[in-house]
PDB file of C-alpha atoms in Angstrom:
ATOM      1  CA  MET A   1       0.000   0.000   0.000  1.00 72.00           C
ATOM      2  CA  LYS A   2       2.769   2.452   0.942  1.00 77.00           C
ATOM      3  CA  SER A   3       4.663   1.680  -2.249  1.00 75.00           C
ATOM      4  CA  LYS A   4       1.597   2.588  -4.359  1.00 74.00           C
ATOM      5  CA  ILE A   5       1.246   5.911  -2.545  1.00 80.00           C
ATOM      6  CA  ILE A   6       4.940   6.691  -2.952  1.00 73.00           C
ATOM      7  CA  LEU A   7       4.865   5.704  -6.623  1.00 65.00           C
ATOM      8  CA  THR A   8       1.796   7.877  -7.225  1.00 73.00           C
ATOM      9  CA  ALA A   9       3.453  10.829  -5.483  1.00 68.00           C
ATOM     10  CA  LEU A  10       6.641  10.468  -7.523  1.00 61.00           C
ATOM     11  CA  LEU A  11       4.710  10.246 -10.792  1.00 63.00           C
ATOM     12  CA  SER A  12       2.671  13.305  -9.880  1.00 63.00           C
ATOM     13  CA  ILE A  13       5.785  15.328  -9.098  1.00 65.00           C
ATOM     14  CA  SER A  14       7.492  14.290 -12.331  1.00 58.00           C
ATOM     15  CA  LEU A  15       4.409  15.155 -14.391  1.00 55.00           C
ATOM     16  CA  LEU A  16       4.106  18.566 -12.769  1.00 54.00           C
ATOM     17  CA  SER A  17       7.756  19.363 -13.340  1.00 50.00           C
ATOM     18  CA  CYS A  18       7.495  18.416 -17.030  1.00 45.00           C
ATOM     19  CA  ALA A  19       4.388  20.524 -17.469  1.00 44.00           C
ATOM     20  CA  GLN A  20       6.209  23.619 -16.233  1.00 43.00           C
ATOM     21  CA  GLU A  21       8.939  23.425 -18.907  1.00 46.00           C
ATOM     22  CA  ALA A  22       6.783  24.706 -21.764  1.00 46.00           C
ATOM     23  CA  PRO A  23       6.031  28.392 -21.225  1.00 54.00           C
ATOM     24  CA  LYS A  24       2.405  29.294 -21.709  1.00 61.00           C
ATOM     25  CA  VAL A  25       2.042  32.980 -22.337  1.00 62.00           C
ATOM     26  CA  LYS A  26      -1.322  34.552 -21.753  1.00 62.00           C
ATOM     27  CA  HIS A  27      -1.518  38.069 -23.014  1.00 61.00           C
ATOM     28  CA  LYS A  28      -2.815  40.635 -20.623  1.00 57.00           C
ATOM     29  CA  LYS A  29      -6.146  42.203 -21.469  1.00 52.00           C
ATOM     30  CA  SER A  30      -4.677  45.691 -21.281  1.00 47.00           C
ATOM     31  CA  MET A  31      -1.542  45.497 -23.388  1.00 47.00           C
ATOM     32  CA  THR A  32       0.416  48.668 -23.961  1.00 50.00           C
ATOM     33  CA  THR A  33       1.063  49.099 -27.657  1.00 50.00           C
ATOM     34  CA  SER A  34       0.652  51.936 -30.062  1.00 52.00           C
ATOM     35  CA  GLY A  35      -2.385  50.159 -31.493  1.00 53.00           C
ATOM     36  CA  GLU A  36      -0.938  50.258 -34.989  1.00 67.00           C
ATOM     37  CA  ASN A  37       1.071  47.636 -36.789  1.00 72.00           C
ATOM     38  CA  LEU A  38       4.638  48.589 -37.635  1.00 76.00           C
ATOM     39  CA  LYS A  39       5.297  48.748 -41.351  1.00 74.00           C
ATOM     40  CA  ASN A  40       8.555  48.437 -43.293  1.00 76.00           C
ATOM     41  CA  VAL A  41      10.465  47.074 -40.294  1.00 81.00           C
ATOM     42  CA  LYS A  42      12.806  44.174 -41.031  1.00 86.00           C
ATOM     43  CA  VAL A  43      13.008  41.656 -38.193  1.00 88.00           C
ATOM     44  CA  VAL A  44      14.874  38.341 -37.968  1.00 88.00           C
ATOM     45  CA  ASN A  45      11.844  36.355 -36.798  1.00 90.00           C
ATOM     46  CA  ALA A  46       8.595  35.473 -38.580  1.00 88.00           C
ATOM     47  CA  GLU A  47       6.858  34.700 -35.310  1.00 89.00           C
ATOM     48  CA  ASP A  48       6.959  36.137 -31.821  1.00 90.00           C
ATOM     49  CA  PRO A  49       9.732  34.230 -29.987  1.00 91.00           C
ATOM     50  CA  VAL A  50       7.756  34.268 -26.728  1.00 91.00           C
ATOM     51  CA  CYS A  51       4.178  33.327 -27.665  1.00 90.00           C
ATOM     52  CA  HIS A  52       4.851  32.066 -31.231  1.00 88.00           C
ATOM     53  CA  MET A  53       2.190  34.276 -32.774  1.00 87.00           C
ATOM     54  CA  LYS A  54       2.917  35.211 -36.394  1.00 85.00           C
ATOM     55  CA  THR A  55       4.352  38.719 -36.333  1.00 81.00           C
ATOM     56  CA  ALA A  56       4.154  39.436 -40.065  1.00 74.00           C
ATOM     57  CA  GLU A  57       0.580  40.700 -39.721  1.00 73.00           C
ATOM     58  CA  PHE A  58       0.657  41.799 -36.085  1.00 75.00           C
ATOM     59  CA  LEU A  59       4.070  43.377 -35.516  1.00 87.00           C
ATOM     60  CA  LYS A  60       3.502  45.835 -32.672  1.00 86.00           C
ATOM     61  CA  ASP A  61       6.891  46.205 -30.997  1.00 90.00           C
ATOM     62  CA  THR A  62      10.584  45.498 -31.561  1.00 92.00           C
ATOM     63  CA  THR A  63      13.825  45.242 -29.644  1.00 93.00           C
ATOM     64  CA  VAL A  64      17.456  44.762 -30.640  1.00 94.00           C
ATOM     65  CA  TYR A  65      19.527  41.916 -29.216  1.00 94.00           C
ATOM     66  CA  LYS A  66      23.068  41.171 -30.456  1.00 93.00           C
ATOM     67  CA  ASN A  67      22.637  43.553 -33.409  1.00 93.00           C
ATOM     68  CA  LYS A  68      19.460  41.753 -34.590  1.00 92.00           C
ATOM     69  CA  THR A  69      15.991  43.269 -34.500  1.00 93.00           C
ATOM     70  CA  TYR A  70      13.307  41.000 -33.063  1.00 93.00           C
ATOM     71  CA  GLY A  71       9.606  41.671 -33.569  1.00 92.00           C
ATOM     72  CA  PHE A  72       6.800  41.050 -31.093  1.00 91.00           C
ATOM     73  CA  CYS A  73       3.022  41.017 -31.142  1.00 88.00           C
ATOM     74  CA  ASN A  74       2.892  43.343 -28.107  1.00 89.00           C
ATOM     75  CA  THR A  75       4.916  45.001 -25.349  1.00 90.00           C
ATOM     76  CA  TYR A  76       4.247  42.183 -22.874  1.00 91.00           C
ATOM     77  CA  CYS A  77       6.042  39.627 -25.074  1.00 92.00           C
ATOM     78  CA  LYS A  78       8.884  42.089 -25.676  1.00 93.00           C
ATOM     79  CA  ASP A  79       9.294  42.563 -21.916  1.00 94.00           C
ATOM     80  CA  GLU A  80       9.341  38.779 -21.388  1.00 93.00           C
ATOM     81  CA  PHE A  81      12.017  38.454 -24.078  1.00 94.00           C
ATOM     82  CA  LYS A  82      14.138  41.173 -22.473  1.00 95.00           C
ATOM     83  CA  LYS A  83      14.109  39.327 -19.124  1.00 94.00           C
ATOM     84  CA  ASN A  84      15.952  36.358 -20.683  1.00 93.00           C
ATOM     85  CA  PRO A  85      16.796  37.019 -24.365  1.00 94.00           C
ATOM     86  CA  GLN A  86      19.205  34.104 -24.801  1.00 92.00           C
ATOM     87  CA  LYS A  87      16.319  31.751 -24.001  1.00 91.00           C
ATOM     88  CA  TYR A  88      14.210  33.082 -26.885  1.00 91.00           C
ATOM     89  CA  ALA A  89      16.766  34.383 -29.417  1.00 87.00           C
ATOM     90  CA  GLN A  90      17.301  32.511 -32.643  1.00 65.00           C
ATOM     91  CA  LYS A  91      20.452  30.485 -32.668  1.00 53.00           C
TER      92      LYS A  91
END
């Protein structure tokens, strides 16, 4: 009986730790952007590196990291990128 409880606890912990690896970004309802898409801006990414939304149609914000311009769907994703850019930057 104890071994089943211990096994269940260990499996639960391992499942929870695996579930936390994939970041799930939920955009805030009140995002701070200019409200307009940026035009004629060349970025190195076709999708937002944080939430993976296509930025070609919804490019709202940019930042430069290692002399490359990255585009984002909103300021929230840009701020997340700036916290840990090497995690999200293209290799």
